[in-house]
Coordinates of C-alpha atoms and ligand atoms in Angstrom, one line a residue:
X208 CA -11.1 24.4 4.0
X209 CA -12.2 21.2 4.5
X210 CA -15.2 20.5 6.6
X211 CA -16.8 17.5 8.8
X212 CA -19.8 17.7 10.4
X213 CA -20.9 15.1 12.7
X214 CA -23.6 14.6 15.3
X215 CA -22.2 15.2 18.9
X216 CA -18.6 16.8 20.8
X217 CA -17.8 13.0 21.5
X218 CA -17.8 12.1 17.7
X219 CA -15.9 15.3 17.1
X220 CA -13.2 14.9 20.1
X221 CA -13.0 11.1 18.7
X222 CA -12.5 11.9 15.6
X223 CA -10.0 15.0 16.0
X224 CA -8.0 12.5 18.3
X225 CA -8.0 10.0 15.0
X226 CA -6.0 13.1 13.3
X227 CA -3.5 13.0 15.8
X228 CA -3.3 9.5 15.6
X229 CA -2.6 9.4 11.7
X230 CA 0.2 12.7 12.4
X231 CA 2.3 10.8 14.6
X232 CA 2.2 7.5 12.4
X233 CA 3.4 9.9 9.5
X234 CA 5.8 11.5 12.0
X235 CA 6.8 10.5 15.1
X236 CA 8.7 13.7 15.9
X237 CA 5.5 15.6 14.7
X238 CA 5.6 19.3 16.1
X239 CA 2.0 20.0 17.7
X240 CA 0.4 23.4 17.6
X241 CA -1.8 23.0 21.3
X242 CA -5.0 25.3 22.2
X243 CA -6.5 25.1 25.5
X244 CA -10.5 26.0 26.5
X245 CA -14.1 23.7 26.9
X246 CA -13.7 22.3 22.9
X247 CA -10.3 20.5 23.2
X248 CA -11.3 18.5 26.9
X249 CA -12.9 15.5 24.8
X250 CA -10.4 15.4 22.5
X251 CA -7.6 15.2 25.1
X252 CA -9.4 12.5 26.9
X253 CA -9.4 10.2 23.9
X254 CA -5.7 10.9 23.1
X255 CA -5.5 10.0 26.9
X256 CA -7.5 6.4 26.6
X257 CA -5.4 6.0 23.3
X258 CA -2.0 6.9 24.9
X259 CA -3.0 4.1 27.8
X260 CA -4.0 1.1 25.5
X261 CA -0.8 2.2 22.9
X262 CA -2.8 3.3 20.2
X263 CA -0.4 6.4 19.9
X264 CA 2.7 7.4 21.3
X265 CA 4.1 11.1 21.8
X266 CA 7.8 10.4 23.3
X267 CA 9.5 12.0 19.8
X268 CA 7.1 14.9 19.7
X269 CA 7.0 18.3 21.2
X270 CA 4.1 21.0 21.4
X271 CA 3.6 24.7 22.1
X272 CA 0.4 25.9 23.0
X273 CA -1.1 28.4 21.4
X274 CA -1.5 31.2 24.3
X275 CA -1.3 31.8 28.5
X276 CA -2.9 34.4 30.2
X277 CA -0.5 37.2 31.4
X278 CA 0.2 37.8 33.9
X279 CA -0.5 34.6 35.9
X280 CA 1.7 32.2 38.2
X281 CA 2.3 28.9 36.4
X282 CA 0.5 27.2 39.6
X283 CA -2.7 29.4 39.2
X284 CA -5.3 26.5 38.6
X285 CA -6.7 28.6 36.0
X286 CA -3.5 28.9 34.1
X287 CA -3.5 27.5 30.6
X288 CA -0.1 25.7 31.9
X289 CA -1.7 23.9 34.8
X290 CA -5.1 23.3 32.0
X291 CA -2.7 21.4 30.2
X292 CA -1.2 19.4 33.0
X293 CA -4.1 18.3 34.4
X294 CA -5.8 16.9 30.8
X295 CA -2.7 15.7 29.1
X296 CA 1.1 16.0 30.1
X297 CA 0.8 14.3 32.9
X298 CA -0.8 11.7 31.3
X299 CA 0.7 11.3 28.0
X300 CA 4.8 11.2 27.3
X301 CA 5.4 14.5 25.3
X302 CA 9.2 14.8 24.5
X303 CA 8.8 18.3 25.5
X304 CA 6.3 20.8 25.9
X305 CA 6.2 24.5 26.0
X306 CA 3.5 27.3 26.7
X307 CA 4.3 31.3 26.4
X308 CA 5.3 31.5 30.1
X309 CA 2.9 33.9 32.2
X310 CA 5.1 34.5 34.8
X311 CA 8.0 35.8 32.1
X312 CA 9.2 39.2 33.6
X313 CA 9.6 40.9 30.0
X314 CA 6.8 39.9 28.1
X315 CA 8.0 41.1 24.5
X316 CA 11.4 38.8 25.2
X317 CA 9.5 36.5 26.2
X318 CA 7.3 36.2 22.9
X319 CA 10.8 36.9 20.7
X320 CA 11.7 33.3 22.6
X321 CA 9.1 31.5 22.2
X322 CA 9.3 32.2 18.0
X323 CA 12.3 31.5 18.4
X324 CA 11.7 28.3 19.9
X325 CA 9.2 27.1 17.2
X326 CA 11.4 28.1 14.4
X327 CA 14.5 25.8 15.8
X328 CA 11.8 23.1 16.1
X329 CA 11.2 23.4 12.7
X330 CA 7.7 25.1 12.6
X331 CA 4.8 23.9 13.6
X332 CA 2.9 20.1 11.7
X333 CA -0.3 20.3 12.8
X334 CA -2.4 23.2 14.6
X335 CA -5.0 22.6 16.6
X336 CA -7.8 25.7 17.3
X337 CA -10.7 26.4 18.8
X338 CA -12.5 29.7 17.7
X339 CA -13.7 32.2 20.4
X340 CA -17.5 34.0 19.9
X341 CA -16.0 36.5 18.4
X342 CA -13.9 34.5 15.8
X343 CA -11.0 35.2 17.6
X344 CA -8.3 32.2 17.2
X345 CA -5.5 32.1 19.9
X346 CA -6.1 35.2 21.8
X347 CA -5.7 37.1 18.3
X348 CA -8.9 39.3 19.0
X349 CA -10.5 41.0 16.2
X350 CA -9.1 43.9 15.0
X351 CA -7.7 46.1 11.8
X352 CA -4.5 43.9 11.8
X353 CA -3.4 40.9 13.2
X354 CA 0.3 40.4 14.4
X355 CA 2.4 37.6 12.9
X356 CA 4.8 37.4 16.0
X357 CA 3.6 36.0 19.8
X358 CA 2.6 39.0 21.1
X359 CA 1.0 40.7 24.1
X360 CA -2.9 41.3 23.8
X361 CA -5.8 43.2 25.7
X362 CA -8.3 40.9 26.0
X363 CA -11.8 41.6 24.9
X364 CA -14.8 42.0 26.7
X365 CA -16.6 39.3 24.9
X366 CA -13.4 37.1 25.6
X367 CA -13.1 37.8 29.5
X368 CA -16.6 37.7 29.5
X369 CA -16.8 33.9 28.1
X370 CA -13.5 33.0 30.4
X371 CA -15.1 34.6 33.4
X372 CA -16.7 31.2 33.6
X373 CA -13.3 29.7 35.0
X374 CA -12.9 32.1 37.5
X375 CA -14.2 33.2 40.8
X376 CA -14.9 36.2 42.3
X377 CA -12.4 36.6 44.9
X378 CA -9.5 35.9 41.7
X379 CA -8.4 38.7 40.0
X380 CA -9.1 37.3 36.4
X381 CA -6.2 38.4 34.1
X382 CA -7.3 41.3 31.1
X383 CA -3.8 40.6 28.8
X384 CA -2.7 37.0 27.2
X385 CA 0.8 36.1 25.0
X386 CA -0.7 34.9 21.6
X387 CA 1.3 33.2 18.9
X388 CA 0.7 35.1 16.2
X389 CA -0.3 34.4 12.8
X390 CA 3.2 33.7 11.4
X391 CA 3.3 30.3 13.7
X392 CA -0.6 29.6 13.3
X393 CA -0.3 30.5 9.6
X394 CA 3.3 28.5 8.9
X395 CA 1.7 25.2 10.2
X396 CA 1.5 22.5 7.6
X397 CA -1.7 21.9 8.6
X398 CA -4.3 23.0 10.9
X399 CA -7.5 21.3 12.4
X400 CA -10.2 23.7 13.8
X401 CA -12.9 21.9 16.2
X402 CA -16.1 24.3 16.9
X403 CA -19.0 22.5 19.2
X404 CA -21.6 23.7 20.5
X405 CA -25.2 26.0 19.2
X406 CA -23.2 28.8 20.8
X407 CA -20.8 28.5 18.3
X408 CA -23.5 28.2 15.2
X409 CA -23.1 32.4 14.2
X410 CA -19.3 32.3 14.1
X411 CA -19.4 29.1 11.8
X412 CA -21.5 30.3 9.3
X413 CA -20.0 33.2 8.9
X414 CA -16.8 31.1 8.5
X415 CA -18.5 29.4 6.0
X416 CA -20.5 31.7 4.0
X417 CA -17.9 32.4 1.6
X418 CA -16.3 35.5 2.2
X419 CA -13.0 36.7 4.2
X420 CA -14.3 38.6 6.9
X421 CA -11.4 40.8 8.5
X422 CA -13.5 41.1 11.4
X423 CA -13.4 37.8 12.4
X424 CA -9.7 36.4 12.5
X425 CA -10.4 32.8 12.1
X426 CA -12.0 33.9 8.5
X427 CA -8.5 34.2 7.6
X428 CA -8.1 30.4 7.4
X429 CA -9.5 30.4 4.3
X430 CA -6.4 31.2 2.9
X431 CA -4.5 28.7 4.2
X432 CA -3.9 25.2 1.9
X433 CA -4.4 22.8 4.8
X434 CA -7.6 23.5 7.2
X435 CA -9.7 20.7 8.6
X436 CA -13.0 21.6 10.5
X437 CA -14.4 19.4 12.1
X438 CA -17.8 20.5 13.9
X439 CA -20.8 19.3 15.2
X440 CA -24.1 19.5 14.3
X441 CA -25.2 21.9 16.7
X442 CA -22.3 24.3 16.0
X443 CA -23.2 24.0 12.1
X444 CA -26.6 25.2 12.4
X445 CA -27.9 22.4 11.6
X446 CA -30.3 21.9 14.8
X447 CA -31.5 25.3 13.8
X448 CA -29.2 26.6 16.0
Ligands
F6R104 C1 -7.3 28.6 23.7 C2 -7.6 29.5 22.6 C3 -8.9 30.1 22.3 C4 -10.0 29.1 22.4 C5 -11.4 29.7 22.2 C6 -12.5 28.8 22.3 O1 -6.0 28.2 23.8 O2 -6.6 29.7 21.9 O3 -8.9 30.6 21.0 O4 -9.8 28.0 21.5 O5 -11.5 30.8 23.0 O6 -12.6 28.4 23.7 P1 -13.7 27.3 24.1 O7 -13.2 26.0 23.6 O8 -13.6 27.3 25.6 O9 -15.0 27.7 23.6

């Protein structure tokens, strides 16, 4: 795992957007791995400003995000669909893009589809992540075992508690959440994890501190050949955090 830490979320967001930059160079028709939350807005913005003055160009690649709440209406302006309208596909030229689809009637064909999907596009390049409080990556919560298919999850109290943020009283905030598993997450040639934030200081050091903790799913990642981190200081500890 390979890890940069630099002094502020813009220097992070700009330098995760240089990562995307150098992956389409390398190839155009790059398969992206998407997350939604806080940590990725900076990042999207820069791909935004880059996309405008032609630094990079998406019109050969395709995404799928990483999760959606279930169940929730497409239009719900807290679904991760309409997130990822609003702060990039309607601003960039994605070839196509896909989310596990809220609204699906059967939830387990739905997630059968959707692996599907990222197998016929040949797996996933690059996988971007953001890691909950609780280490959780996607909505993969922590638990005894971890599911290598997009499946349906019960969402923890320490997530809905961090989402409730998002949503308002009089909105029903949905408990469940289609989660690629970690066959897609783990299958990706590479994967760049961005943490920000002192809120986000425990979680990193116990990513860091040298031992696979299967309490904490993003601890996993240490097993896999390609991981990027790129943090800030404040999420490293280092501001005593
Ligand atoms: C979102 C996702 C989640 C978030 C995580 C951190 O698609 O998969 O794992 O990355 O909950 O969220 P933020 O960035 O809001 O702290």
């Amino acid at each position: 795992m390979k890890k940069i830490i630099l002094n502020n979320y813009d220097e992070v967001s700009r330098a995760a957007a240089d990562v995307y930059v150098q992956q389409l160079r390398n190839k155009p028709d790059s398969v992206l791995g998407l997350a939604t939350g806080s940590t990725p807005l900076g990042l999207y913005a820069e791909l935004v400003r880059k996309y405008q003055s032609g630094e990079i160009d998406f019109s050969k690649a395709c995404s799928f995000n990483l999760d959606e709440y279930y169940p929730i209406r497409k239009s719900h302006p807290q679904s991760y669909d309409s997130f990822m309208h609003a702060n990039l596909f309607s601003k960039v030229n994605f070839a196509q893009s896909r989310l596990p689809n809220g609204e699906a009637e059967d939830p387990q064909a739905e997630c059968i589809k959707y692996d599907a999907e990222i197998e016929a596009a040949g797996g996933i390049d690059l996988q971007l992540l953001g890691i909950g409080l609780n280490g959780h990556i996607g909505f993969n919560e922590p638990s005894a075992s971890y599911p290598m298919s997009t499946n349906l999850v019960k969402l923890t109290e320490s997530t809905l508690k961090a989402n409730s943020r998002f949503f308002d009283a009089s909105d029903s905030q949905p408990t469940q959440a289609l989660t690629m598993g970690f066959g897609a997450i783990f299958h990706a040639k590479s994967i760049l994890l961005i943490i920000t934030g002192a809120n986000k200081a425990p979680v990193s050091r116990k990513l860091f501190d040298g031992v696979i903790h299967t309490d904490i799913p993003a601890s996993l990642l240490l097993l896999h050949p390609d991981v990027t981190v790129i943090m800030d200081r404040e999420a490293s500890g280092a501001n005593g955090a």
